[in-house]
């Protein structure tokens, strides 16, 4: 019996050793496969084939199935290998494998929802599994429902694959939230305590100053109540007391009046000497000769203006004002409004900074443009010469003269219309442009800007304009800009903009002529700063003109070495005139199917760069 028992124990030990060795071999194989797949997938994403064609095929298969979530499958293989080599456990329990599978599917779905346009080795971020499942669920329960379902799947995967329970997870979340809340509360208390100490250190001085100001206001109020009828004095009178005088708000008082006898002494404040108002009056009357008292004819109180203190030293004559009309401008009105009010001709018409070039000026611009333009650019096939500026047309007779009477009449109509709606003010400046004229309207103090903005349609109706644009307010000015289209628009020629220094000597890499601003200045933008540009608008708003101006600007500034174009024109109307230019990478595409292929190639080239 003992011999048989020993034989059985020996055979059991041998079977255990062989099973342990087989598990170790399996663990090593799993670990090696995980490392092989990791290197293959990373190298394929970097565009290199470190693991050869087989590694590329395997990595492409993983990317195609699960996308970026294929790395989760590699992590699963690593965990299985470690458990087999160290813990002597089975390769992977079924629960963990099921949880990881559910998690991979949920992650693939979320990856497709969040990064659907992103490509990893020409595959979607969620692979075929995530893409198909996300699209099916999106069609059934929308994107929000699909995201919610995927999040629920992630939670289920964590519960199945790990020993964690939702009760423990919620407890940990609650404990973390309490910790963060307590930290924020202590931080807020410390912050409030710090600033409280700062304010307590600063506020006593301000409180003393406020108390002094309140006492001064009370004294002034009591003195006004006792004055009765005041003496009217001319505003331009100057009282010359002396160099070392100390007069606190002098007032002209009749000798022997009740005010001189009953004026209470001011309370001492701070370090200033306690000087009563009676003493100040006595000092002043001792120096100033007696002034004739002007009796008020009416029974009401007369407003007494305090004499202005001279800004010039004693013995110096103040300069006379250059213009009396400027001195009579109302107080509190902006300077631009006061200047406009003093003018009898109405608002100021500002001459445009950029005027329509005449024939001589345009000829000079052409010569300068031809001199500054690059003439020849070396290419592989030969020399390319930029087109001459003289190929473009220009009409000097299209300039519109400024009708001052019509502008002044329209400004008066604009002011009257705004006044009818309760907005008072006046037009202070008129800035005519080639297409639009801006009227600078200075509203009265206390007028809300939004009230003017809401009157856009009413102003267009009253001014009989197609539309009215309001710039409220004009940057750097105390006025509101009201842009009204001109009755006769001035033509804008592309030749004038292409010959301008802003286009020829600008710093733009890909300059494009857009047109002119409201003052007639050229508008040039850089296409390199806006690679994705959409031109949209209603019928007749100038989309085709803008696109042709952009293309012509590029042709006048860039060689085929600098710019290559792919033109798609399904209508076969707009871009057919550019057929055959050397800048075209392909002939003008008119077939929608070929357009799809051309645009796809352009997208791939952009992503490659």
Coordinates of C-alpha atoms in Angstrom, one line a residue:
X1 CA 0.0 0.0 0.0
X2 CA 2.8 2.4 0.9
X3 CA 4.5 1.7 -2.4
X4 CA 1.4 2.4 -4.4
X5 CA 0.8 5.6 -2.4
X6 CA 4.3 6.8 -3.2
X7 CA 3.8 6.0 -6.9
X8 CA 0.6 8.1 -7.0
X9 CA 2.2 11.1 -5.2
X10 CA 5.2 11.0 -7.6
X11 CA 2.8 10.9 -10.6
X12 CA 0.7 13.8 -9.2
X13 CA 3.9 15.9 -8.6
X14 CA 5.1 15.2 -12.2
X15 CA 1.7 16.3 -13.6
X16 CA 1.7 19.4 -11.5
X17 CA 5.2 20.4 -12.6
X18 CA 4.4 19.8 -16.3
X19 CA 1.2 21.9 -15.9
X20 CA 3.1 24.7 -14.2
X21 CA 5.7 24.7 -17.0
X22 CA 3.1 24.8 -19.7
X23 CA 1.4 27.8 -18.0
X24 CA 4.8 29.6 -17.8
X25 CA 5.3 28.9 -21.5
X26 CA 1.9 30.2 -22.3
X27 CA 2.5 33.3 -20.2
X28 CA 5.8 34.0 -22.0
X29 CA 4.1 33.6 -25.3
X30 CA 1.3 36.0 -24.3
X31 CA 3.8 38.6 -23.1
X32 CA 5.9 38.3 -26.3
X33 CA 2.7 38.6 -28.5
X34 CA 1.7 41.7 -26.5
X35 CA 5.1 43.4 -27.0
X36 CA 5.1 42.4 -30.7
X37 CA 1.6 43.9 -31.3
X38 CA 2.5 47.1 -29.4
X39 CA 5.6 47.8 -31.5
X40 CA 3.7 46.9 -34.7
X41 CA 0.8 49.2 -33.9
X42 CA 3.0 52.1 -32.9
X43 CA 5.3 51.8 -35.9
X44 CA 2.3 51.6 -38.3
X45 CA 0.9 54.8 -36.8
X46 CA 4.3 56.5 -37.2
X47 CA 4.5 55.3 -40.9
X48 CA 7.3 52.8 -40.4
X49 CA 7.4 49.0 -40.7
X50 CA 9.5 47.9 -37.8
X51 CA 7.8 44.4 -37.6
X52 CA 7.7 43.7 -41.3
X53 CA 4.7 42.9 -43.5
X54 CA 3.2 40.5 -40.9
X55 CA 3.4 43.1 -38.2
X56 CA 1.8 45.6 -40.5
X57 CA -1.1 43.3 -41.4
X58 CA -1.7 42.4 -37.7
X59 CA -1.6 46.0 -36.5
X60 CA -3.9 47.0 -39.4
X61 CA -6.3 44.2 -38.3
X62 CA -6.4 45.5 -34.7
X63 CA -6.8 49.1 -35.8
X64 CA -9.6 48.1 -38.2
X65 CA -11.5 46.1 -35.6
X66 CA -11.2 48.3 -32.5
X67 CA -9.2 51.4 -33.5
X68 CA -7.3 53.0 -30.7
X69 CA -9.0 50.6 -28.3
X70 CA -6.8 47.8 -29.7
X71 CA -4.3 48.9 -27.1
X72 CA -6.8 47.7 -24.5
X73 CA -6.7 44.2 -25.9
X74 CA -2.9 44.3 -25.7
X75 CA -3.2 45.4 -22.0
X76 CA -5.5 42.4 -21.5
X77 CA -2.8 40.1 -22.9
X78 CA -0.2 41.6 -20.6
X79 CA -2.3 41.1 -17.5
X80 CA -3.0 37.5 -18.5
X81 CA 0.7 36.9 -19.0
X82 CA 1.6 38.4 -15.6
X83 CA -1.1 36.4 -13.8
X84 CA 0.1 33.2 -15.4
X85 CA 3.8 33.8 -14.7
X86 CA 3.5 35.1 -11.1
X87 CA 0.3 34.1 -9.5
X88 CA 0.0 30.6 -11.0
X89 CA -3.6 31.3 -11.7
X90 CA -5.5 30.4 -14.9
X91 CA -4.8 32.7 -17.8
X92 CA -7.9 34.9 -17.3
X93 CA -11.1 34.4 -15.4
X94 CA -14.2 34.5 -17.5
X95 CA -15.6 37.5 -15.6
X96 CA -12.6 39.6 -16.3
X97 CA -12.5 38.7 -19.9
X98 CA -16.2 39.5 -20.3
X99 CA -15.8 42.9 -18.5
X100 CA -12.8 43.8 -20.6
X101 CA -14.7 42.9 -23.8
X102 CA -17.7 45.1 -22.8
X103 CA -15.3 48.0 -21.9
X104 CA -13.5 47.8 -25.2
X105 CA -16.8 47.9 -27.2
X106 CA -18.0 50.9 -25.1
X107 CA -14.7 52.7 -25.5
X108 CA -14.8 52.1 -29.2
X109 CA -18.3 53.6 -29.4
X110 CA -17.3 56.7 -27.4
X111 CA -14.1 57.2 -29.5
X112 CA -16.2 57.2 -32.7
X113 CA -18.7 59.7 -31.2
X114 CA -16.0 62.0 -30.0
X115 CA -13.3 61.7 -32.7
X116 CA -15.2 60.4 -35.7
X117 CA -13.2 62.6 -38.2
X118 CA -9.8 61.6 -36.8
X119 CA -7.9 58.8 -38.6
X120 CA -5.4 56.4 -37.2
X121 CA -3.5 54.5 -39.9
X122 CA -6.4 55.2 -42.3
X123 CA -8.9 53.7 -39.8
X124 CA -11.4 55.3 -37.5
X125 CA -10.6 55.9 -33.8
X126 CA -13.2 53.2 -32.8
X127 CA -12.5 50.8 -35.6
X128 CA -15.2 48.9 -37.5
X129 CA -16.9 47.8 -34.2
X130 CA -17.2 51.3 -32.8
X131 CA -18.2 52.9 -36.1
X132 CA -20.9 50.5 -37.0
X133 CA -22.3 50.2 -33.5
X134 CA -22.3 54.0 -32.9
X135 CA -24.0 54.7 -36.2
X136 CA -26.7 52.1 -35.6
X137 CA -27.4 53.4 -32.1
X138 CA -27.2 57.0 -33.2
X139 CA -29.9 56.3 -35.8
X140 CA -32.1 54.7 -33.1
X141 CA -31.5 56.8 -29.9
X142 CA -29.6 59.8 -31.2
X143 CA -26.1 60.9 -30.3
X144 CA -26.9 61.7 -26.7
X145 CA -28.6 58.4 -26.1
X146 CA -25.7 56.5 -27.6
X147 CA -23.1 58.3 -25.4
X148 CA -25.2 57.6 -22.3
X149 CA -25.5 53.9 -23.2
X150 CA -21.8 53.7 -23.8
X151 CA -21.1 55.2 -20.4
X152 CA -23.4 52.7 -18.8
X153 CA -21.5 50.0 -20.6
X154 CA -18.2 51.3 -19.1
X155 CA -19.6 51.2 -15.6
X156 CA -20.9 47.6 -16.1
X157 CA -17.5 46.6 -17.4
X158 CA -15.8 48.0 -14.3
X159 CA -18.3 46.2 -12.0
X160 CA -17.9 42.9 -13.9
X161 CA -14.1 42.9 -14.3
X162 CA -13.0 44.3 -10.9
X163 CA -13.9 43.5 -7.3
X164 CA -15.2 47.0 -6.8
X165 CA -18.8 47.6 -5.9
X166 CA -20.9 50.6 -6.7
X167 CA -21.5 51.2 -3.0
X168 CA -17.8 51.5 -2.4
X169 CA -17.3 53.7 -5.5
X170 CA -20.1 56.1 -4.4
X171 CA -18.6 56.2 -0.9
X172 CA -15.2 57.1 -2.3
X173 CA -16.7 59.8 -4.6
X174 CA -18.7 61.2 -1.7
X175 CA -15.6 61.2 0.6
X176 CA -13.6 62.9 -2.1
X177 CA -16.3 65.6 -2.6
X178 CA -16.4 66.3 1.1
X179 CA -12.6 66.7 1.3
X180 CA -12.6 69.0 -1.7
X181 CA -15.5 71.0 -0.2
X182 CA -13.8 71.4 3.1
X183 CA -10.6 72.5 1.5
X184 CA -12.5 75.1 -0.6
X185 CA -14.3 76.3 2.5
X186 CA -11.1 76.8 4.5
X187 CA -9.5 78.5 1.5
X188 CA -12.5 80.9 1.2
X189 CA -12.4 81.7 4.9
X190 CA -8.6 82.4 4.7
X191 CA -9.1 84.6 1.7
X192 CA -11.9 86.6 3.3
X193 CA -9.9 87.0 6.5
X194 CA -6.9 88.2 4.6
X195 CA -8.8 90.9 2.6
X196 CA -10.7 91.8 5.8
X197 CA -7.4 92.7 7.5
X198 CA -6.3 94.6 4.4
X199 CA -9.6 96.6 4.3
X200 CA -9.4 97.3 8.0
X201 CA -5.9 98.7 7.6
X202 CA -7.0 100.9 4.7
X203 CA -10.5 102.1 5.5
X204 CA -9.8 104.2 8.7
X205 CA -8.0 106.8 6.7
X206 CA -10.9 106.9 4.1
X207 CA -13.4 107.0 6.9
X208 CA -11.7 110.1 8.4
X209 CA -11.7 111.8 5.0
X210 CA -15.4 110.9 4.4
X211 CA -16.2 112.4 7.9
X212 CA -14.4 115.6 7.0
X213 CA -16.2 115.9 3.7
X214 CA -19.6 115.3 5.4
X215 CA -18.8 118.0 8.0
X216 CA -17.8 120.4 5.2
X217 CA -21.1 119.7 3.3
X218 CA -23.1 120.3 6.4
X219 CA -21.4 123.6 7.1
X220 CA -22.0 124.7 3.5
X221 CA -25.7 123.7 3.7
X222 CA -26.2 125.7 6.9
X223 CA -24.4 128.8 5.4
X224 CA -26.6 128.6 2.3
X225 CA -29.7 128.5 4.4
X226 CA -28.7 131.7 6.3
X227 CA -27.7 133.8 3.3
X228 CA -31.1 134.8 2.0
X229 CA -30.6 137.0 -1.0
X230 CA -27.1 136.9 -2.5
X231 CA -25.3 139.5 -4.5
X232 CA -24.9 139.0 -8.2
X233 CA -21.3 139.4 -9.5
X234 CA -20.0 139.3 -13.0
X235 CA -18.3 136.0 -13.7
X236 CA -15.2 137.6 -15.3
X237 CA -14.2 139.7 -12.2
X238 CA -10.9 138.7 -10.7
X239 CA -10.1 139.3 -7.0
X240 CA -6.4 140.0 -6.5
X241 CA -5.7 139.6 -2.8
X242 CA -2.0 138.9 -2.8
X243 CA 0.6 136.2 -3.1
X244 CA 0.2 134.8 0.4
X245 CA -3.5 135.1 0.7
X246 CA -5.6 132.3 2.3
X247 CA -9.2 132.6 1.2
X248 CA -11.5 129.7 1.6
X249 CA -14.3 130.0 -1.0
X250 CA -14.7 133.8 -1.0
X251 CA -18.2 135.3 -1.3
X252 CA -19.2 138.9 -1.8
X253 CA -21.1 140.1 1.3
X254 CA -22.4 143.5 2.1
X255 CA -20.8 145.2 5.1
X256 CA -23.0 145.0 8.2
X257 CA -25.2 142.2 6.8
X258 CA -26.6 139.6 9.1
X259 CA -24.6 136.9 7.4
X260 CA -21.3 138.5 8.6
X261 CA -22.6 138.5 12.2
X262 CA -24.3 135.1 12.3
X263 CA -21.8 133.1 10.3
X264 CA -20.7 130.2 12.6
X265 CA -17.1 129.2 12.9
X266 CA -16.0 126.0 11.1
X267 CA -15.0 123.0 13.1
X268 CA -11.3 122.2 13.0
X269 CA -10.5 119.3 10.7
X270 CA -7.2 117.4 10.8
X271 CA -4.1 119.6 11.0
X272 CA -5.6 122.7 9.3
X273 CA -5.9 125.8 11.5
X274 CA -9.4 126.6 12.8
X275 CA -10.3 129.8 10.8
X276 CA -13.8 130.9 10.9
X277 CA -15.7 132.2 7.9
X278 CA -16.1 135.6 9.6
X279 CA -12.3 136.0 9.9
X280 CA -11.9 135.1 6.2
X281 CA -14.5 137.6 5.3
X282 CA -12.8 140.3 7.4
X283 CA -9.4 139.6 5.7
X284 CA -10.9 139.8 2.3
X285 CA -12.9 143.0 2.9
X286 CA -9.8 144.6 4.4
X287 CA -8.0 144.3 1.1
X288 CA -10.7 144.5 -1.5
X289 CA -12.3 147.9 -2.0
X290 CA -16.1 148.2 -1.4
X291 CA -18.3 146.8 -4.2
X292 CA -21.5 148.3 -5.2
X293 CA -24.5 146.1 -4.2
X294 CA -26.8 145.2 -7.0
X295 CA -30.4 144.8 -5.7
X296 CA -32.6 142.2 -7.2
X297 CA -35.7 143.6 -8.9
X298 CA -37.8 140.5 -8.4
X299 CA -38.8 139.1 -5.1
X300 CA -37.1 135.7 -5.8
X301 CA -33.6 134.7 -4.9
X302 CA -30.8 135.7 -7.2
X303 CA -28.1 133.1 -8.0
X304 CA -24.7 134.5 -7.0
X305 CA -21.8 133.2 -9.0
X306 CA -18.5 132.9 -7.0
X307 CA -15.7 134.9 -8.6
X308 CA -13.1 132.8 -10.4
X309 CA -9.6 132.7 -8.8
X310 CA -6.9 134.0 -11.2
X311 CA -4.7 131.3 -12.7
X312 CA -1.9 133.9 -13.3
X313 CA 0.4 135.4 -10.7
X314 CA -0.1 138.9 -9.4
X315 CA 0.8 141.7 -11.7
X316 CA 0.4 139.5 -14.8
X317 CA -2.4 140.2 -17.3
X318 CA -4.4 137.3 -18.4
X319 CA -4.4 136.7 -22.2
X320 CA -7.5 137.6 -24.1
X321 CA -9.5 134.7 -25.6
X322 CA -9.0 134.3 -29.4
X323 CA -12.6 133.6 -30.2
X324 CA -15.6 134.6 -28.1
X325 CA -17.8 132.1 -29.7
X326 CA -15.7 129.2 -28.3
X327 CA -16.1 130.6 -24.8
X328 CA -19.8 130.7 -25.1
X329 CA -20.1 126.9 -25.8
X330 CA -22.4 125.2 -23.3
X331 CA -20.8 123.5 -20.4
X332 CA -21.0 119.7 -20.2
X333 CA -21.4 119.2 -24.0
X334 CA -18.5 117.3 -25.8
X335 CA -16.0 119.4 -27.7
X336 CA -17.0 118.0 -31.0
X337 CA -20.6 118.9 -30.4
X338 CA -19.7 122.4 -29.3
X339 CA -17.7 123.0 -32.4
X340 CA -20.5 121.8 -34.5
X341 CA -23.0 124.0 -32.6
X342 CA -20.8 127.1 -33.2
X343 CA -20.8 126.5 -37.0
X344 CA -23.7 128.0 -38.9
X345 CA -23.1 125.7 -41.9
X346 CA -24.1 122.5 -40.1
X347 CA -22.0 119.4 -39.5
X348 CA -18.5 119.2 -40.8
X349 CA -18.0 117.2 -44.0
X350 CA -14.8 115.3 -43.7
X351 CA -12.9 114.9 -47.0
X352 CA -12.1 111.2 -47.7
X353 CA -8.5 110.2 -47.0
X354 CA -8.5 108.0 -50.1
X355 CA -9.7 109.6 -53.3
X356 CA -10.5 108.2 -56.7
X357 CA -7.2 108.3 -58.7
X358 CA -7.2 110.4 -61.8
X359 CA -5.6 109.4 -65.1
X360 CA -2.2 110.8 -64.2
X361 CA -2.1 109.3 -60.8
X362 CA -3.2 106.0 -62.1
X363 CA -0.4 106.1 -64.8
X364 CA 2.1 106.8 -62.1
X365 CA 0.8 103.9 -60.0
X366 CA 1.1 101.6 -63.0
X367 CA 4.7 102.5 -63.5
X368 CA 5.5 102.0 -59.9
X369 CA 3.7 98.7 -59.8
X370 CA 5.6 97.4 -62.9
X371 CA 8.9 98.6 -61.3
X372 CA 8.2 96.9 -58.0
X373 CA 6.7 93.7 -59.4
X374 CA 8.9 90.6 -59.8
X375 CA 9.4 90.1 -63.5
X376 CA 10.9 86.6 -63.9
X377 CA 10.8 83.6 -61.6
X378 CA 13.0 80.6 -62.3
X379 CA 11.1 77.3 -63.0
X380 CA 12.1 73.9 -64.0
X381 CA 10.5 74.2 -67.5
X382 CA 11.5 77.8 -68.0
X383 CA 10.8 81.4 -66.9
X384 CA 7.4 82.5 -65.8
X385 CA 6.4 86.2 -66.2
X386 CA 3.8 87.7 -63.9
X387 CA 0.9 89.4 -65.8
X388 CA 1.1 93.1 -66.5
X389 CA -1.1 95.5 -64.5
X390 CA -2.1 97.1 -67.8
X391 CA -4.2 94.1 -68.7
X392 CA -6.9 95.4 -66.3
X393 CA -9.4 98.1 -67.1
X394 CA -9.8 101.4 -65.3
X395 CA -12.2 104.3 -65.8
X396 CA -11.3 107.7 -64.4
X397 CA -14.8 109.1 -65.2
X398 CA -16.6 106.9 -62.7
X399 CA -15.8 109.2 -59.7
X400 CA -18.8 110.7 -58.0
X401 CA -18.6 114.3 -56.8
X402 CA -19.5 115.0 -53.2
X403 CA -23.0 116.7 -53.0
X404 CA -22.7 118.8 -49.9
X405 CA -26.2 120.1 -50.0
X406 CA -27.7 116.6 -50.2
X407 CA -25.5 115.4 -47.3
X408 CA -26.5 118.3 -45.1
X409 CA -30.2 117.8 -46.0
X410 CA -29.9 114.1 -45.1
X411 CA -28.1 114.9 -41.9
X412 CA -31.0 117.3 -40.9
X413 CA -33.5 114.6 -41.8
X414 CA -31.6 112.1 -39.7
X415 CA -31.5 114.4 -36.7
X416 CA -35.2 115.1 -37.0
X417 CA -36.1 111.4 -37.3
X418 CA -34.1 110.5 -34.2
X419 CA -35.7 113.4 -32.3
X420 CA -39.2 112.1 -33.3
X421 CA -38.3 108.9 -31.5
X422 CA -37.1 110.6 -28.4
X423 CA -33.3 110.7 -29.2
X424 CA -31.9 114.2 -29.0
X425 CA -28.5 115.2 -30.4
X426 CA -27.0 116.3 -33.7
X427 CA -24.8 115.2 -36.5
X428 CA -21.2 116.5 -35.9
X429 CA -19.4 115.1 -38.9
X430 CA -20.1 113.5 -42.3
X431 CA -17.6 111.0 -43.8
X432 CA -18.5 110.3 -47.4
X433 CA -17.2 107.1 -49.0
X434 CA -17.4 105.3 -52.4
X435 CA -20.4 103.2 -51.5
X436 CA -21.5 104.3 -48.0
X437 CA -21.5 107.6 -46.1
X438 CA -21.1 107.7 -42.4
X439 CA -22.9 110.3 -40.3
X440 CA -21.4 110.8 -36.9
X441 CA -24.3 111.5 -34.5
X442 CA -23.5 112.9 -31.0
X443 CA -26.4 112.0 -28.7
X444 CA -27.4 114.2 -25.8
X445 CA -26.1 113.3 -22.4
X446 CA -28.0 110.5 -20.7
X447 CA -29.1 108.9 -24.0
X448 CA -28.8 105.1 -24.1
X449 CA -26.9 103.7 -27.1
X450 CA -29.2 100.7 -27.4
X451 CA -32.1 103.0 -28.0
X452 CA -30.4 104.2 -31.2
X453 CA -29.4 100.7 -32.3
X454 CA -33.0 99.5 -32.1
X455 CA -34.1 102.2 -34.6
X456 CA -32.3 100.7 -37.6
X457 CA -35.4 99.8 -39.5
X458 CA -37.1 103.1 -38.7
X459 CA -34.1 105.1 -39.9
X460 CA -34.0 103.1 -43.2
X461 CA -37.7 103.8 -43.7
X462 CA -37.4 107.5 -43.0
X463 CA -34.2 108.0 -45.0
X464 CA -35.5 106.0 -47.9
X465 CA -32.4 103.8 -47.8
X466 CA -32.0 100.1 -48.7
X467 CA -30.5 99.4 -45.3
X468 CA -28.8 101.4 -42.5
X469 CA -25.9 100.1 -40.4
X470 CA -25.3 101.6 -37.0
X471 CA -21.8 101.5 -35.3
X472 CA -22.5 102.2 -31.6
X473 CA -20.3 103.8 -30.5
X474 CA -17.5 104.7 -32.8
X475 CA -14.3 103.4 -31.2
X476 CA -12.5 106.3 -29.5
X477 CA -15.2 108.9 -30.1
X478 CA -18.3 110.1 -28.2
X479 CA -20.5 109.6 -31.2
X480 CA -22.6 106.9 -32.9
X481 CA -21.8 106.1 -36.6
X482 CA -24.8 105.7 -38.9
X483 CA -23.8 104.3 -42.3
X484 CA -26.3 105.1 -45.2
X485 CA -25.7 103.8 -48.7
X486 CA -25.1 106.4 -51.4
X487 CA -27.7 107.0 -54.0
X488 CA -25.1 106.6 -56.7
X489 CA -22.3 104.2 -55.9
X490 CA -18.8 104.6 -57.1
X491 CA -17.3 101.8 -59.1
X492 CA -14.3 100.0 -57.4
X493 CA -11.7 98.8 -59.9
X494 CA -9.4 95.9 -59.1
X495 CA -6.6 97.6 -61.0
X496 CA -6.5 100.5 -58.5
X497 CA -6.1 98.1 -55.5
X498 CA -3.5 95.8 -57.2
X499 CA -1.4 98.9 -58.0
X500 CA -1.6 100.2 -54.4
X501 CA 1.5 100.0 -52.1
X502 CA -0.6 98.0 -49.5
X503 CA -0.8 95.2 -52.0
X504 CA 2.6 95.5 -53.6
X505 CA 4.7 96.1 -50.5
X506 CA 2.6 94.4 -47.8
X507 CA 3.8 91.5 -45.6
X508 CA 1.1 89.1 -46.7
X509 CA 2.3 85.8 -48.1
X510 CA -0.8 85.3 -50.2
X511 CA -2.4 88.8 -50.6
X512 CA -5.9 89.0 -51.9
X513 CA -7.7 92.2 -52.9
X514 CA -11.1 92.4 -51.3
X515 CA -12.3 95.9 -52.2
X516 CA -12.4 99.3 -50.4
X517 CA -13.6 100.3 -46.9
X518 CA -16.2 103.0 -46.2
X519 CA -13.6 105.7 -46.5
X520 CA -12.3 104.5 -49.9
X521 CA -9.1 102.8 -48.6
X522 CA -7.9 99.5 -50.2
X523 CA -8.7 96.3 -48.4
X524 CA -6.1 93.5 -48.7
X525 CA -6.1 90.3 -46.6
X526 CA -3.8 87.4 -46.3
X527 CA -5.1 84.0 -47.4
X528 CA -2.4 82.2 -45.4
X529 CA -4.1 83.4 -42.2
X530 CA -7.4 81.9 -43.1
X531 CA -6.9 78.6 -45.0
X532 CA -10.5 77.6 -44.7
X533 CA -12.5 80.4 -46.3
X534 CA -16.2 80.3 -47.1
X535 CA -17.7 82.9 -49.4
X536 CA -21.5 83.1 -48.9
X537 CA -24.3 85.6 -49.5
X538 CA -27.6 86.3 -51.2
X539 CA -28.1 86.5 -55.0
X540 CA -26.4 89.6 -56.5
X541 CA -24.4 90.4 -53.4
X542 CA -21.0 89.9 -55.2
X543 CA -19.9 86.4 -54.5
X544 CA -18.6 85.7 -58.0
X545 CA -16.9 89.1 -58.1
X546 CA -15.1 88.4 -54.8
X547 CA -13.9 84.9 -55.9
X548 CA -12.6 86.2 -59.2
X549 CA -10.8 89.1 -57.5
X550 CA -9.2 86.7 -55.0
X551 CA -8.0 84.4 -57.9
X552 CA -6.7 87.3 -59.9
X553 CA -4.8 88.7 -56.9
X554 CA -3.0 85.4 -56.4
X555 CA -2.2 85.2 -60.1
X556 CA -0.7 88.8 -60.0
X557 CA 1.5 88.0 -57.0
X558 CA 2.4 84.3 -57.0
X559 CA 4.1 82.0 -59.5
X560 CA 3.1 78.3 -60.1
X561 CA 6.0 77.4 -57.8
X562 CA 4.3 79.3 -54.9
X563 CA 0.6 78.4 -55.5
X564 CA -1.1 75.5 -57.1
X565 CA -4.9 75.4 -57.5
X566 CA -7.7 72.9 -57.8
X567 CA -10.8 74.5 -59.3
X568 CA -14.1 72.7 -59.0
X569 CA -16.9 74.1 -61.2
X570 CA -20.0 71.8 -61.5
X571 CA -22.0 74.6 -63.2
X572 CA -19.3 75.0 -65.9
X573 CA -19.8 78.7 -65.9
X574 CA -17.8 80.5 -63.2
X575 CA -14.2 79.1 -63.5
X576 CA -14.0 78.0 -67.1
X577 CA -12.1 81.2 -68.0
X578 CA -9.1 79.9 -66.0
X579 CA -8.7 76.8 -68.0
X580 CA -5.0 76.4 -69.1
X581 CA -3.3 78.7 -66.6
X582 CA 0.0 77.2 -65.3
X583 CA -1.2 77.4 -61.6
X584 CA -3.7 74.6 -62.1
X585 CA -2.8 71.2 -60.6
X586 CA -5.6 69.6 -62.6
X587 CA -7.8 70.8 -65.4
X588 CA -11.0 72.6 -64.1
X589 CA -13.1 69.8 -62.6
X590 CA -16.7 69.8 -63.7
X591 CA -17.7 66.2 -62.9
X592 CA -19.0 65.8 -59.3
X593 CA -17.5 62.3 -59.0
X594 CA -14.0 63.5 -60.0
X595 CA -14.4 66.5 -57.7
X596 CA -14.9 64.1 -54.8
X597 CA -11.6 62.3 -55.7
X598 CA -9.7 65.6 -56.1
X599 CA -10.9 67.0 -52.8
X600 CA -10.1 63.7 -51.0
X601 CA -6.6 63.8 -52.4
X602 CA -6.3 67.4 -51.2
X603 CA -7.4 66.5 -47.7
X604 CA -4.9 63.6 -47.5
X605 CA -2.1 65.9 -48.7
X606 CA -3.0 68.4 -46.1
X607 CA -3.0 65.8 -43.3
X608 CA 0.3 64.4 -44.6
X609 CA 1.9 67.9 -44.3

